[in-house]
Amino acid sequence: MRGTRVVQMDVEQLEQEARSALEQAKSLEQLEELRVRYLGRSSELKLALREVRDRETGMRLNALRQSLEVALGEKRSALEHGELQRKLLTENVDVTLPGEHFVEGHLHLITQIRREVEDIFLGLGYMIVDGREVETTHYNFDGLNMPLWHPTRLPSHSLFLNDDVLLRTETSPSQIRVMEAQAPPVYMISPGRVYRRDTTDATHSPVFHQVEGLAVDRGISLADLKGTLLHLMRALFGEKRELRFRTHFFPFTEPSIEPDVSCHMCDGAGCPVCKQSGWIEMGGAGIVDPNVLEFVGYDPEEVSGFAFGLGLERIALLRHRVPDIRLLWENDLRFSRQF
Ligand code: PHE
């Protein structure tokens, strides 16, 4: 009986109400709400239609449904059009305006130099190996042929975590780990941070970066070391560089040398950068000590090798004439942006 009552009482009122509501709708969302209210599955009209008994009422209600649907459709087009106009007006893009400028960062100078050195050695067929910053005395000292009395084993020189574990003092333990893990030949470099109990000043930092190099194969000699380092120095400091070796001592190389590169500022004539000597010290190197080869299970009668260690900060400071190592880590953008 409910349907009949609705039909009898409300059809005209419903039509008026629905039409004026549709007319006033301000947005597509509002319109959708009205559609649900007046034409949805459980709207008064649909419920009434479902319960219709006589033909006349049915036709009236259907006519109302149709006319409301038409009105709704028209209103929807109008709203959509209005919305489009609004978007065209407010969201237009002037493609002739200059774009927004993004401030672009760049890699830290030390990272740039590390990558440059890596590229140079990749070009020579070397692999690049990550070492460990936290090392054991086994790899940091024993494997490198350092006797128990060696001064870097003292807590006054190195940063120990406990009796057997320390922050590595050099990248050389990477040599041992690589050789232990694979049979010769080996051609690798291993860049990374090292730690020493040094007081900071213009040329010292308790944390700095080295790059280790190691080549082990049949018949490797000092000449190979010299050719390789010369190639590196010319790539870093220019084609005119020359190299010289001074004798030195490291427990894990024999003979040991310190390579000097001819000064890139004065071409060897003498200037403040090379302290008037024409030559600049670049690090440590030598022929891998047979004890080290034996330690990792290589046969020193079969293979020989060279190794070297260079400071990345040193390369950066020399190249760019940076007067103080501390500038590298102060994070002053006025400094960092220059490179
Ligand atoms: N590890 C040495 C240092 O830090 C450098 C070096 C590396 C010397 C490899 C010889 C061979 O002083």
Short mmCIF file of C-alpha atoms and ligand atoms in Angstrom, two decimals:
data_model
loop_
_atom_site.label_atom_id
_atom_site.label_comp_id
_atom_site.label_asym_id
_atom_site.label_seq_id
_atom_site.Cartn_x
_atom_site.Cartn_y
_atom_site.Cartn_z
CA MET A 1 0.00 0.00 0.00
CA ARG A 2 2.95 2.27 0.58
CA GLY A 3 3.55 2.73 -3.12
CA THR A 4 0.07 3.86 -3.80
CA ARG A 5 0.25 6.33 -0.98
CA VAL A 6 3.42 7.79 -2.34
CA VAL A 7 1.96 7.99 -5.80
CA GLN A 8 -1.15 9.62 -4.63
CA MET A 9 0.41 12.05 -2.23
CA ASP A 10 3.85 12.91 -3.41
CA VAL A 11 4.45 12.72 -7.14
CA GLU A 12 4.08 16.38 -7.86
CA GLN A 13 5.84 17.47 -4.73
CA LEU A 14 8.63 15.02 -5.43
CA GLU A 15 9.05 16.35 -8.93
CA GLN A 16 9.23 19.94 -7.76
CA GLU A 17 11.63 19.15 -5.00
CA ALA A 18 13.90 17.09 -7.25
CA ARG A 19 13.96 19.70 -10.01
CA SER A 20 14.80 22.57 -7.78
CA ALA A 21 17.50 20.51 -6.05
CA LEU A 22 19.00 19.59 -9.43
CA GLU A 23 18.95 23.18 -10.52
CA GLN A 24 20.82 24.31 -7.46
CA ALA A 25 23.51 21.64 -7.57
CA LYS A 26 26.92 23.33 -7.57
CA SER A 27 29.26 20.46 -8.26
CA LEU A 28 29.40 17.04 -9.86
CA GLU A 29 29.70 15.50 -6.39
CA GLN A 30 26.50 17.20 -5.25
CA LEU A 31 24.79 16.09 -8.44
CA GLU A 32 25.78 12.50 -7.82
CA GLU A 33 24.28 12.70 -4.33
CA LEU A 34 21.03 13.95 -5.84
CA ARG A 35 21.02 11.20 -8.42
CA VAL A 36 21.27 8.64 -5.63
CA ARG A 37 18.58 10.40 -3.62
CA TYR A 38 15.99 10.79 -6.41
CA LEU A 39 16.87 8.11 -8.95
CA GLY A 40 18.96 5.60 -7.02
CA ARG A 41 17.95 1.99 -6.36
CA SER A 42 16.35 2.82 -3.03
CA SER A 43 14.98 6.23 -3.94
CA GLU A 44 11.33 6.95 -3.23
CA LEU A 45 10.59 6.92 -6.95
CA LYS A 46 12.27 3.57 -7.66
CA LEU A 47 10.56 1.96 -4.67
CA ALA A 48 7.21 3.29 -5.84
CA LEU A 49 7.83 2.06 -9.39
CA ARG A 50 8.53 -1.41 -8.07
CA GLU A 51 5.19 -1.56 -6.32
CA VAL A 52 3.04 -0.06 -9.05
CA ARG A 53 -0.24 -1.94 -9.68
CA ASP A 54 -2.08 0.08 -12.26
CA ARG A 55 -1.05 1.25 -15.72
CA GLU A 56 -1.81 4.89 -15.27
CA THR A 57 0.33 5.33 -12.18
CA GLY A 58 3.07 3.35 -13.85
CA MET A 59 3.09 5.71 -16.82
CA ARG A 60 3.12 8.78 -14.61
CA LEU A 61 6.00 7.53 -12.54
CA ASN A 62 7.95 6.46 -15.60
CA ALA A 63 7.44 9.81 -17.22
CA LEU A 64 8.74 11.45 -14.07
CA ARG A 65 11.76 9.15 -14.00
CA GLN A 66 12.55 9.96 -17.63
CA SER A 67 12.19 13.68 -17.22
CA LEU A 68 14.36 13.67 -14.08
CA GLU A 69 17.01 11.65 -15.91
CA VAL A 70 17.01 14.15 -18.74
CA ALA A 71 17.26 17.05 -16.30
CA LEU A 72 20.08 15.31 -14.49
CA GLY A 73 21.95 14.69 -17.74
CA GLU A 74 21.63 18.30 -18.77
CA LYS A 75 22.79 19.54 -15.43
CA ARG A 76 25.75 17.17 -15.56
CA SER A 77 26.84 18.51 -18.96
CA ALA A 78 26.50 22.04 -17.71
CA LEU A 79 28.57 21.35 -14.59
CA GLU A 80 31.21 19.45 -16.56
CA HIS A 81 31.51 22.25 -19.02
CA GLY A 82 31.80 24.79 -16.21
CA GLU A 83 34.46 22.71 -14.53
CA LEU A 84 36.43 22.45 -17.75
CA GLN A 85 36.24 26.20 -18.24
CA ARG A 86 37.42 26.75 -14.70
CA LYS A 87 40.34 24.35 -15.16
CA LEU A 88 41.29 25.95 -18.44
CA LEU A 89 41.37 29.31 -16.73
CA THR A 90 43.13 28.35 -13.51
CA GLU A 91 45.35 25.44 -14.50
CA ASN A 92 46.76 26.76 -17.70
CA VAL A 93 50.49 26.41 -18.18
CA ASP A 94 52.53 29.04 -19.85
CA VAL A 95 55.15 26.94 -21.54
CA THR A 96 57.12 30.02 -22.43
CA LEU A 97 57.90 30.82 -18.78
CA PRO A 98 61.39 29.85 -17.57
CA GLY A 99 61.34 26.50 -15.72
CA GLU A 100 61.79 26.13 -12.00
CA HIS A 101 65.44 25.96 -11.09
CA PHE A 102 66.46 22.97 -8.99
CA VAL A 103 69.58 23.37 -6.91
CA GLU A 104 71.68 20.43 -7.95
CA GLY A 105 74.18 18.92 -5.55
CA HIS A 106 77.32 17.10 -6.59
CA LEU A 107 79.68 14.49 -5.25
CA HIS A 108 82.16 15.36 -2.55
CA LEU A 109 85.66 16.03 -3.83
CA ILE A 110 87.01 12.87 -2.20
CA THR A 111 84.27 10.77 -3.79
CA GLN A 112 85.08 12.32 -7.15
CA ILE A 113 88.76 11.44 -6.77
CA ARG A 114 87.96 7.92 -5.56
CA ARG A 115 85.77 7.33 -8.59
CA GLU A 116 88.40 8.75 -10.89
CA VAL A 117 91.03 6.37 -9.50
CA GLU A 118 88.55 3.50 -9.78
CA ASP A 119 87.90 4.34 -13.42
CA ILE A 120 91.61 4.43 -14.20
CA PHE A 121 92.12 0.95 -12.72
CA LEU A 122 88.96 -0.48 -14.24
CA GLY A 123 90.55 0.59 -17.51
CA LEU A 124 93.55 -1.59 -16.64
CA GLY A 125 91.35 -4.60 -15.90
CA TYR A 126 91.55 -4.37 -12.10
CA MET A 127 88.65 -5.26 -9.85
CA ILE A 128 87.45 -2.93 -7.12
CA VAL A 129 87.07 -4.44 -3.68
CA ASP A 130 85.39 -3.10 -0.54
CA GLY A 131 87.42 -3.72 2.56
CA ARG A 132 86.33 -3.63 6.20
CA GLU A 133 86.74 -0.56 8.34
CA VAL A 134 86.51 -2.66 11.47
CA GLU A 135 89.30 -5.21 11.26
CA THR A 136 90.91 -7.87 13.38
CA THR A 137 94.55 -7.75 14.43
CA HIS A 138 94.88 -10.93 12.37
CA TYR A 139 94.30 -9.08 9.11
CA ASN A 140 95.48 -5.63 10.11
CA PHE A 141 98.83 -6.81 11.54
CA ASP A 142 99.60 -10.57 11.51
CA GLY A 143 98.76 -11.11 7.84
CA LEU A 144 100.83 -8.06 6.96
CA ASN A 145 103.93 -9.52 8.57
CA MET A 146 103.92 -7.04 11.44
CA PRO A 147 105.73 -8.33 14.48
CA LEU A 148 104.08 -8.12 17.90
CA TRP A 149 106.30 -5.23 18.90
CA HIS A 150 105.32 -3.08 15.92
CA PRO A 151 104.39 0.41 17.16
CA THR A 152 101.05 0.65 15.30
CA ARG A 153 99.87 -2.25 17.47
CA LEU A 154 99.92 0.13 20.42
CA PRO A 155 96.66 1.66 21.65
CA SER A 156 98.45 5.00 21.56
CA HIS A 157 98.71 4.71 17.76
CA SER A 158 95.54 2.90 16.78
CA LEU A 159 91.86 2.85 17.76
CA PHE A 160 91.08 -0.52 19.35
CA LEU A 161 87.57 -1.80 20.06
CA ASN A 162 88.97 -4.67 22.09
CA ASP A 163 92.26 -6.58 22.20
CA ASP A 164 91.71 -8.22 18.79
CA VAL A 165 89.52 -5.75 16.94
CA LEU A 166 90.36 -2.24 15.80
CA LEU A 167 89.51 0.41 13.23
CA ARG A 168 91.86 -0.44 10.39
CA THR A 169 94.95 1.71 10.24
CA GLU A 170 95.45 1.21 6.49
CA THR A 171 93.68 -0.41 3.55
CA SER A 172 96.37 -3.11 3.30
CA PRO A 173 94.32 -5.79 5.16
CA SER A 174 92.16 -5.86 2.00
CA GLN A 175 95.15 -7.45 0.26
CA ILE A 176 95.07 -10.36 2.67
CA ARG A 177 91.31 -10.87 2.45
CA VAL A 178 91.35 -10.85 -1.35
CA MET A 179 94.28 -13.26 -1.65
CA GLU A 180 92.75 -15.61 0.91
CA ALA A 181 89.53 -15.68 -1.06
CA GLN A 182 90.96 -16.40 -4.50
CA ALA A 183 93.87 -18.00 -6.31
CA PRO A 184 96.30 -15.86 -8.31
CA PRO A 185 96.36 -13.92 -10.56
CA VAL A 186 95.00 -10.94 -8.61
CA TYR A 187 94.58 -7.42 -9.94
CA MET A 188 92.62 -5.30 -7.51
CA ILE A 189 92.31 -1.92 -5.86
CA SER A 190 90.50 -1.31 -2.60
CA PRO A 191 89.60 2.26 -1.62
CA GLY A 192 88.20 3.29 1.74
CA ARG A 193 88.51 4.98 5.13
CA VAL A 194 91.32 4.34 7.55
CA TYR A 195 91.74 5.44 11.16
CA ARG A 196 94.73 6.57 13.15
CA ARG A 197 95.10 8.07 16.55
CA ASP A 198 96.46 11.31 15.13
CA THR A 199 95.75 14.83 16.27
CA THR A 200 94.09 16.89 13.60
CA ASP A 201 96.15 19.59 11.95
CA ALA A 202 96.49 21.04 8.46
CA THR A 203 97.92 17.80 7.05
CA HIS A 204 96.65 15.13 9.48
CA SER A 205 93.24 13.73 10.22
CA PRO A 206 92.39 10.72 12.42
CA VAL A 207 90.08 9.55 9.61
CA PHE A 208 91.20 9.66 6.01
CA HIS A 209 91.00 7.68 2.79
CA GLN A 210 93.48 5.43 1.10
CA VAL A 211 93.40 3.36 -2.02
CA GLU A 212 95.19 0.05 -1.86
CA GLY A 213 96.49 -1.62 -5.00
CA LEU A 214 97.62 -5.21 -5.45
CA ALA A 215 98.79 -7.20 -8.46
CA VAL A 216 99.93 -10.81 -8.07
CA ASP A 217 100.84 -12.91 -11.06
CA ARG A 218 103.77 -14.79 -12.55
CA GLY A 219 106.83 -12.60 -13.02
CA ILE A 220 105.56 -9.32 -11.53
CA SER A 221 108.44 -6.92 -10.87
CA LEU A 222 109.23 -3.40 -9.68
CA ALA A 223 109.08 -2.32 -13.33
CA ASP A 224 105.39 -3.27 -13.43
CA LEU A 225 104.81 -1.27 -10.26
CA LYS A 226 106.55 1.73 -11.75
CA GLY A 227 104.67 1.54 -15.05
CA THR A 228 101.34 1.20 -13.25
CA LEU A 229 101.93 4.09 -10.85
CA LEU A 230 103.25 6.27 -13.65
CA HIS A 231 100.09 5.58 -15.64
CA LEU A 232 98.01 6.55 -12.60
CA MET A 233 99.95 9.72 -11.86
CA ARG A 234 99.82 10.90 -15.45
CA ALA A 235 96.08 10.29 -15.54
CA LEU A 236 95.64 12.27 -12.31
CA PHE A 237 98.24 15.02 -12.71
CA GLY A 238 98.94 15.33 -16.42
CA GLU A 239 100.89 13.56 -19.15
CA LYS A 240 104.17 15.28 -18.33
CA ARG A 241 104.56 13.67 -14.90
CA GLU A 242 107.61 11.56 -14.09
CA LEU A 243 108.04 9.10 -11.25
CA ARG A 244 110.94 8.23 -9.00
CA PHE A 245 111.29 5.60 -6.28
CA ARG A 246 113.02 6.13 -2.93
CA THR A 247 113.82 3.09 -0.81
CA HIS A 248 111.81 2.65 2.35
CA PHE A 249 110.59 -0.05 4.70
CA PHE A 250 107.19 -1.70 5.16
CA PRO A 251 106.88 -5.10 6.89
CA PHE A 252 104.68 -6.46 4.08
CA THR A 253 106.78 -5.43 1.07
CA GLU A 254 110.36 -6.26 0.18
CA PRO A 255 111.86 -4.22 -1.27
CA SER A 256 109.71 -1.29 -0.16
CA ILE A 257 109.70 2.08 -1.84
CA GLU A 258 108.08 5.47 -1.63
CA PRO A 259 107.07 6.82 -5.03
CA ASP A 260 107.54 10.52 -5.76
CA VAL A 261 105.83 12.25 -8.66
CA SER A 262 107.35 15.27 -10.38
CA CYS A 263 105.57 18.42 -9.24
CA HIS A 264 102.55 19.29 -11.38
CA MET A 265 102.71 22.94 -10.31
CA CYS A 266 106.27 23.75 -11.38
CA ASP A 267 107.11 20.76 -13.61
CA GLY A 268 109.94 19.91 -11.25
CA ALA A 269 111.59 23.33 -11.13
CA GLY A 270 110.80 23.83 -7.45
CA CYS A 271 107.91 25.72 -5.87
CA PRO A 272 106.06 25.98 -2.53
CA VAL A 273 103.82 22.99 -3.33
CA CYS A 274 106.79 20.61 -3.67
CA LYS A 275 108.78 22.48 -1.03
CA GLN A 276 111.27 23.53 -3.71
CA SER A 277 112.33 19.91 -4.36
CA GLY A 278 110.50 19.38 -7.64
CA TRP A 279 109.11 16.08 -6.30
CA ILE A 280 106.02 15.16 -4.28
CA GLU A 281 105.70 12.09 -2.04
CA MET A 282 102.70 10.00 -3.01
CA GLY A 283 102.50 7.06 -0.56
CA GLY A 284 104.02 3.65 -0.03
CA ALA A 285 104.59 0.64 -2.25
CA GLY A 286 106.81 -2.33 -2.92
CA ILE A 287 107.09 -5.94 -3.95
CA VAL A 288 104.83 -8.15 -1.82
CA ASP A 289 106.91 -9.84 0.89
CA PRO A 290 107.15 -13.64 0.40
CA ASN A 291 105.97 -14.05 4.01
CA VAL A 292 102.69 -12.37 3.07
CA LEU A 293 102.24 -14.66 0.06
CA GLU A 294 102.89 -17.69 2.26
CA PHE A 295 100.45 -16.42 4.89
CA VAL A 296 97.61 -16.58 2.36
CA GLY A 297 98.75 -19.89 0.88
CA TYR A 298 100.35 -18.56 -2.32
CA ASP A 299 103.66 -20.03 -3.48
CA PRO A 300 106.33 -17.26 -3.61
CA GLU A 301 108.33 -19.43 -6.02
CA GLU A 302 105.40 -19.42 -8.43
CA VAL A 303 104.03 -15.90 -8.24
CA SER A 304 105.15 -12.46 -7.19
CA GLY A 305 103.31 -9.20 -6.75
CA PHE A 306 103.42 -5.51 -6.12
CA ALA A 307 101.31 -3.46 -3.75
CA PHE A 308 100.82 0.22 -3.13
CA GLY A 309 98.85 2.51 -0.87
CA LEU A 310 97.97 6.12 -1.65
CA GLY A 311 96.08 8.79 0.27
CA LEU A 312 93.03 10.17 -1.50
CA GLU A 313 92.98 13.39 0.52
CA ARG A 314 96.57 13.98 -0.49
CA ILE A 315 95.69 13.69 -4.17
CA ALA A 316 92.79 16.12 -3.67
CA LEU A 317 94.85 18.67 -1.74
CA LEU A 318 97.70 18.60 -4.23
CA ARG A 319 95.51 18.74 -7.28
CA HIS A 320 93.48 21.70 -6.13
CA ARG A 321 96.08 23.38 -3.94
CA VAL A 322 93.82 23.07 -0.90
CA PRO A 323 95.93 24.40 1.99
CA ASP A 324 94.29 22.49 4.87
CA ILE A 325 92.89 18.94 5.04
CA ARG A 326 90.26 20.10 7.55
CA LEU A 327 88.54 22.11 4.83
CA LEU A 328 87.50 18.84 3.20
CA TRP A 329 85.33 17.81 6.16
CA GLU A 330 84.01 21.08 7.51
CA ASN A 331 81.05 20.87 5.14
CA ASP A 332 81.23 24.54 4.32
CA LEU A 333 79.35 24.73 1.03
CA ARG A 334 81.36 27.73 -0.10
CA PHE A 335 84.32 25.33 -0.14
CA SER A 336 82.64 22.15 -1.38
CA ARG A 337 80.86 23.88 -4.25
CA GLN A 338 84.15 24.75 -5.90
CA PHE A 339 84.80 21.22 -7.10
N1 PHE B 1 99.82 0.63 3.98
C1 PHE B 1 100.93 1.54 3.85
C2 PHE B 1 100.65 2.81 4.64
O1 PHE B 1 99.53 3.07 5.00
C3 PHE B 1 101.16 1.88 2.39
C4 PHE B 1 101.56 0.69 1.59
C5 PHE B 1 100.62 -0.07 0.94
C6 PHE B 1 102.91 0.34 1.48
C7 PHE B 1 101.01 -1.17 0.18
C8 PHE B 1 103.30 -0.75 0.74
C9 PHE B 1 102.36 -1.49 0.09
O2 PHE B 1 101.57 3.57 4.93
#
